[in-house]
PDB file of C-alpha atoms in Angstrom:
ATOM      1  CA  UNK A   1      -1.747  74.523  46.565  1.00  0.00           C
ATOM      2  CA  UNK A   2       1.170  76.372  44.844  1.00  0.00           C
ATOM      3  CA  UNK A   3       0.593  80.103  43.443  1.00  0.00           C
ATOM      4  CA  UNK A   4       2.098  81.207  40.596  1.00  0.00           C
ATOM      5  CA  UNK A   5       1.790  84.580  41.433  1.00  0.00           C
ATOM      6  CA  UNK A   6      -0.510  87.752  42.526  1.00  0.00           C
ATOM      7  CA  UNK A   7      -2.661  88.399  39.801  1.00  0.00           C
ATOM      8  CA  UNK A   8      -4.690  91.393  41.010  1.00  0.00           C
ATOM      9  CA  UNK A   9      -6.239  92.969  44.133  1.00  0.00           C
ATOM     10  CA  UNK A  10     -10.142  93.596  43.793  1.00  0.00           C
ATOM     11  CA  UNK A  11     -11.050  97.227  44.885  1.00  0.00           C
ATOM     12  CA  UNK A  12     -14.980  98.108  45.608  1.00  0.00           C
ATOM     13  CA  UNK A  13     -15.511 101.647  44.033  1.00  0.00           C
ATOM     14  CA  UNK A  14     -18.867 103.706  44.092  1.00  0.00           C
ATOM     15  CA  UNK A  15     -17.978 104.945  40.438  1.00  0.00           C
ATOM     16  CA  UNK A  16     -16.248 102.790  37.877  1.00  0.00           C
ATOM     17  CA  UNK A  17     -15.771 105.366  35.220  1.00  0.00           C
ATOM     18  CA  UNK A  18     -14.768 108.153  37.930  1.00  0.00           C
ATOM     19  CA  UNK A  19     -12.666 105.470  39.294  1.00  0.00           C
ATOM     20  CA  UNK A  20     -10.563 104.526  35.763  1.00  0.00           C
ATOM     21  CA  UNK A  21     -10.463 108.369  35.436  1.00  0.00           C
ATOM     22  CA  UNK A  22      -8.711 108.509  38.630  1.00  0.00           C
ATOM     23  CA  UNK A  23      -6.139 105.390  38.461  1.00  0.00           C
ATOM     24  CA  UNK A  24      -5.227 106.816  34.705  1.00  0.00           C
ATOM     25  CA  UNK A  25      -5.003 110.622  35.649  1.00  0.00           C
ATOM     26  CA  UNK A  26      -2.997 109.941  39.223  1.00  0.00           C
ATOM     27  CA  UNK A  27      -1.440 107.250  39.063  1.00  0.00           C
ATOM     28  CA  UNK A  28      -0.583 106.988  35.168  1.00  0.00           C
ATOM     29  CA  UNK A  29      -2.451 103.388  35.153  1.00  0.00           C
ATOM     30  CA  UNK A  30      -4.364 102.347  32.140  1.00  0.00           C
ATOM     31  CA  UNK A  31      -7.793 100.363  31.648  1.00  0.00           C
ATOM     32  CA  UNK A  32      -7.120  97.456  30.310  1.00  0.00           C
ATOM     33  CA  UNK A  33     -10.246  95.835  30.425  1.00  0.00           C
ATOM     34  CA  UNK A  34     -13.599  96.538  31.070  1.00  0.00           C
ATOM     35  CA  UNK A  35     -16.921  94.899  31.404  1.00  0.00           C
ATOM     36  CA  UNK A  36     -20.360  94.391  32.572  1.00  0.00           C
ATOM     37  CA  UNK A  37     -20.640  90.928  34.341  1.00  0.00           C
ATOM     38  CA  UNK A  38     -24.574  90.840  33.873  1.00  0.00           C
ATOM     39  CA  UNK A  39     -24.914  87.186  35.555  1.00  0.00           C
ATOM     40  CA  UNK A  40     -22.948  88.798  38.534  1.00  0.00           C
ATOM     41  CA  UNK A  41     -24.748  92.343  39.308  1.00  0.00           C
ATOM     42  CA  UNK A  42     -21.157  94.165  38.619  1.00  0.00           C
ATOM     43  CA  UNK A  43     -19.099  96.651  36.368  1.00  0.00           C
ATOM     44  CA  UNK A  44     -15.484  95.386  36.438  1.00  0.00           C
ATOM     45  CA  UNK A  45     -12.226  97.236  34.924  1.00  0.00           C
ATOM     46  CA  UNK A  46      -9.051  96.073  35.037  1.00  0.00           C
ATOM     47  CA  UNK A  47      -6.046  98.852  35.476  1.00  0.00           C
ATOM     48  CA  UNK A  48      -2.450  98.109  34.878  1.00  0.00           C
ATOM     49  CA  UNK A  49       0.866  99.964  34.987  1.00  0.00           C
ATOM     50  CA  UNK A  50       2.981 100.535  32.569  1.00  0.00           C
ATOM     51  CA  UNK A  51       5.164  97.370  33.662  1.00  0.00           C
ATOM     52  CA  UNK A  52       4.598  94.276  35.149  1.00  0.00           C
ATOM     53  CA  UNK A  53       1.599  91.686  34.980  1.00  0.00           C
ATOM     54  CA  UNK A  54      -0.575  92.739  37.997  1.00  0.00           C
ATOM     55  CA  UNK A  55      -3.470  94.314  37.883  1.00  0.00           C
ATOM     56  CA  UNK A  56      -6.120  96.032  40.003  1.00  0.00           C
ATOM     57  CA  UNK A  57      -9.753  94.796  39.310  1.00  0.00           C
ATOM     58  CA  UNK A  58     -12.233  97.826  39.992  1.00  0.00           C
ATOM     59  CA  UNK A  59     -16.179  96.223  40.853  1.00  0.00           C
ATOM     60  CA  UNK A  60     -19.091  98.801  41.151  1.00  0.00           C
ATOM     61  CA  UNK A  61     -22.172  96.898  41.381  1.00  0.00           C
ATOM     62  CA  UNK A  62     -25.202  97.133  38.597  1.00  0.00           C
ATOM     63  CA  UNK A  63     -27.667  97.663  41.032  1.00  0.00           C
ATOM     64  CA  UNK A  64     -26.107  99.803  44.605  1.00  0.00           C
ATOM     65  CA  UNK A  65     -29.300  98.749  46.391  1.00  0.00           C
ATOM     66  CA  UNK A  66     -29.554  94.758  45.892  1.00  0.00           C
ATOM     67  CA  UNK A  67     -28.093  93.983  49.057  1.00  0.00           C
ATOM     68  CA  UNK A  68     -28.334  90.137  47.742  1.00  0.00           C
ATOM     69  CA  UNK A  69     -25.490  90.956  45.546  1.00  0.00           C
ATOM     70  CA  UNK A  70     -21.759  91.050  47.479  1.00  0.00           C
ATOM     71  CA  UNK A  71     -20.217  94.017  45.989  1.00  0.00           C
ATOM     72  CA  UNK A  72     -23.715  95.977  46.916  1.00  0.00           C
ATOM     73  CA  UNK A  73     -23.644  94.866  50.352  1.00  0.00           C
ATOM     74  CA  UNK A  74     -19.629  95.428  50.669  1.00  0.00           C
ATOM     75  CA  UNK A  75     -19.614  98.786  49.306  1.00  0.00           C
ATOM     76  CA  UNK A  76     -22.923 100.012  51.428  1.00  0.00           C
ATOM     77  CA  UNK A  77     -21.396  98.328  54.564  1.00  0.00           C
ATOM     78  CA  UNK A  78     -17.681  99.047  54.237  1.00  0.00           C
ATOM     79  CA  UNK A  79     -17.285 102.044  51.668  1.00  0.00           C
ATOM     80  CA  UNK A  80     -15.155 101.928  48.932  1.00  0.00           C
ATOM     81  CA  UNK A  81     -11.997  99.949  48.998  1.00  0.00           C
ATOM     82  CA  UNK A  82      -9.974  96.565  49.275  1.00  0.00           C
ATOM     83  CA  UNK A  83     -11.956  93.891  48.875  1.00  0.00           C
ATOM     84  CA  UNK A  84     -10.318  90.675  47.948  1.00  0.00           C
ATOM     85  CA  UNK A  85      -6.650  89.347  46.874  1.00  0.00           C
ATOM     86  CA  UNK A  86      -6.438  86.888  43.824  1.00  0.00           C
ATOM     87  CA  UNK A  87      -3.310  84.506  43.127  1.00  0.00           C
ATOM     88  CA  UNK A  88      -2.895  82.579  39.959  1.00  0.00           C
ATOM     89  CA  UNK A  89      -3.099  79.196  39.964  1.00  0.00           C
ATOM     90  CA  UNK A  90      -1.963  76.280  37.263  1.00  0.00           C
ATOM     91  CA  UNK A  91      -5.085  73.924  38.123  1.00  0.00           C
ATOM     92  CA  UNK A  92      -8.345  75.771  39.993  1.00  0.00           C
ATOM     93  CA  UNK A  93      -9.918  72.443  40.511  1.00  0.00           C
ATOM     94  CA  UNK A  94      -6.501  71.092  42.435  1.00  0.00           C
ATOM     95  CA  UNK A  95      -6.061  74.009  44.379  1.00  0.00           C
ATOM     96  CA  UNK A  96      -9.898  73.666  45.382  1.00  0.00           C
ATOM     97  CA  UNK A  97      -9.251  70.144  46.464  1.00  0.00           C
ATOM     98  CA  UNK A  98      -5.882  70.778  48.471  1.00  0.00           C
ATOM     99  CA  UNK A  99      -7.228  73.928  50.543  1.00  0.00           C
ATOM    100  CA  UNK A 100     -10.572  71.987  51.702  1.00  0.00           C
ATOM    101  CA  UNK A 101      -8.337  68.899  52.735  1.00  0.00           C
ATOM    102  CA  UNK A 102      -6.129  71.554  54.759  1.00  0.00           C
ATOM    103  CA  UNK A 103      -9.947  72.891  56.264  1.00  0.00           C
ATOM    104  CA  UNK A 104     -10.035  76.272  54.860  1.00  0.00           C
ATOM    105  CA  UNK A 105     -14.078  77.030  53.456  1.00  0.00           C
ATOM    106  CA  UNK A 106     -14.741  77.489  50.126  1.00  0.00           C
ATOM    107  CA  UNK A 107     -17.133  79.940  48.783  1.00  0.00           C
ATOM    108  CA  UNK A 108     -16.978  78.061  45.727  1.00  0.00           C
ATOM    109  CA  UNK A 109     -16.635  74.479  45.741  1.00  0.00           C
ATOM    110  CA  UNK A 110     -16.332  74.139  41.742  1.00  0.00           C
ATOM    111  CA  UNK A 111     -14.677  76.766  39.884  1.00  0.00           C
ATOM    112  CA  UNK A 112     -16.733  78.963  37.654  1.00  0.00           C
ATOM    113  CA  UNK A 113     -16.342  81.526  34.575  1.00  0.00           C
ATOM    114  CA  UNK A 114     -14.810  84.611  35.482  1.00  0.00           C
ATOM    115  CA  UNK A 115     -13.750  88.168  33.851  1.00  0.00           C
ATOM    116  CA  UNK A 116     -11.729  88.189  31.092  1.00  0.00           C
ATOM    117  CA  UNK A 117     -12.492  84.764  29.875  1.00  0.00           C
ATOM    118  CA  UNK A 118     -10.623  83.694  33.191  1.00  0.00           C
ATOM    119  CA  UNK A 119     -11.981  80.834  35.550  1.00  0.00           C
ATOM    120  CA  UNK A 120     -11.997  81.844  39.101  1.00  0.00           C
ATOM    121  CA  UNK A 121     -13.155  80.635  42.582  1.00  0.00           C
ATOM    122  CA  UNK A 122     -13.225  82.587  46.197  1.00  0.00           C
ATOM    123  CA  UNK A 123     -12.461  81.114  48.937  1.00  0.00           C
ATOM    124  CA  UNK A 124     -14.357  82.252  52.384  1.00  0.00           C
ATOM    125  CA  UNK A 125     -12.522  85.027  54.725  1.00  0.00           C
ATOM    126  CA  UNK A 126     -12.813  83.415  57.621  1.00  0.00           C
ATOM    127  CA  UNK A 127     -10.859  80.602  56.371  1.00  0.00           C
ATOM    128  CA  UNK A 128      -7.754  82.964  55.481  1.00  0.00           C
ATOM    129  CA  UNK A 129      -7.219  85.405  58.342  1.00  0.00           C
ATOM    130  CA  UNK A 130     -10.155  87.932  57.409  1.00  0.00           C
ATOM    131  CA  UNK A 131      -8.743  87.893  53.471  1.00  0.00           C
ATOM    132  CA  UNK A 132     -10.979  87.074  50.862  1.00  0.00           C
ATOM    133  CA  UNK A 133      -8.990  84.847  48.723  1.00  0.00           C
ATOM    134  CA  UNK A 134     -10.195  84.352  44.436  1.00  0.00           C
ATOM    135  CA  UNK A 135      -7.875  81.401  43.223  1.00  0.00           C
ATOM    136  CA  UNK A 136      -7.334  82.104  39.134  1.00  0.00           C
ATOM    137  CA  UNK A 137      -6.698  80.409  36.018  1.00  0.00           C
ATOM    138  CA  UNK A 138      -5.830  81.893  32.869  1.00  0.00           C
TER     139      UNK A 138
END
């Protein structure tokens, strides 16, 4: 697998609007993007600086108490913060392929519809030194 390049770092927040607020007001970031993922339980912004292509995905989860749903669980087990790393990718499906031949675990073993019209695909911490890893295609 060959990454193109970090495309954002996903951050667990208990408020996504307080959290925007905060990312625009102190650290001169704006929302890009924003969304409800309704098939996923989550809220999801995307902030960006004023340069450069990376971005910083903020999740709150629809529902805090469904502990069935990750970000839930994450956030009422952990507390706000880092939660996963994604790297672009030219060809999801290839990458896929090439880290389960080198043994790493897949979370998902097909890649599936993601934010911003993106497809995405996680791949499990344990695999990658405690990191939870989304693979990307734009």
């Amino acid at each position: 697998m060959e990454t193109q390049e970090i495309d954002h770092v996903g951050v667990v927040v208990e408020n996504i609007d307080q959290a925007i607020k905060f990312y625009e007001e102190k650290l001169g970031m704006n929302c890009i993007y924003k969304d409800v993922l309704n098939d996923r339980g989550l809220k999801v912004a995307f902030m960006r600086g004023k340069e450069g292509e990376t971005t910083i995905e903020l999740l709150e989860p629809v529902n805090h108490e469904d502990m069935n749903n990750t970000v839930a669980k994450f956030l009422k087990t952990k507390g706000q913060g880092m939660h996963h790393l994604a790297v672009k990718v030219s060809d999801i499906s290839a990458s896929l392929k090439d880290l389960e031949n080198k043994g790493l675990t897949l979370i998902d073993k097909t890649p599936r519809p993601g934010a911003m019209g993106h497809t995405v695909a996680f791949v499990h911490p344990k695999s990658v030194m405690g990191l939870l890893l989304e693979l990307v295609q734009h």
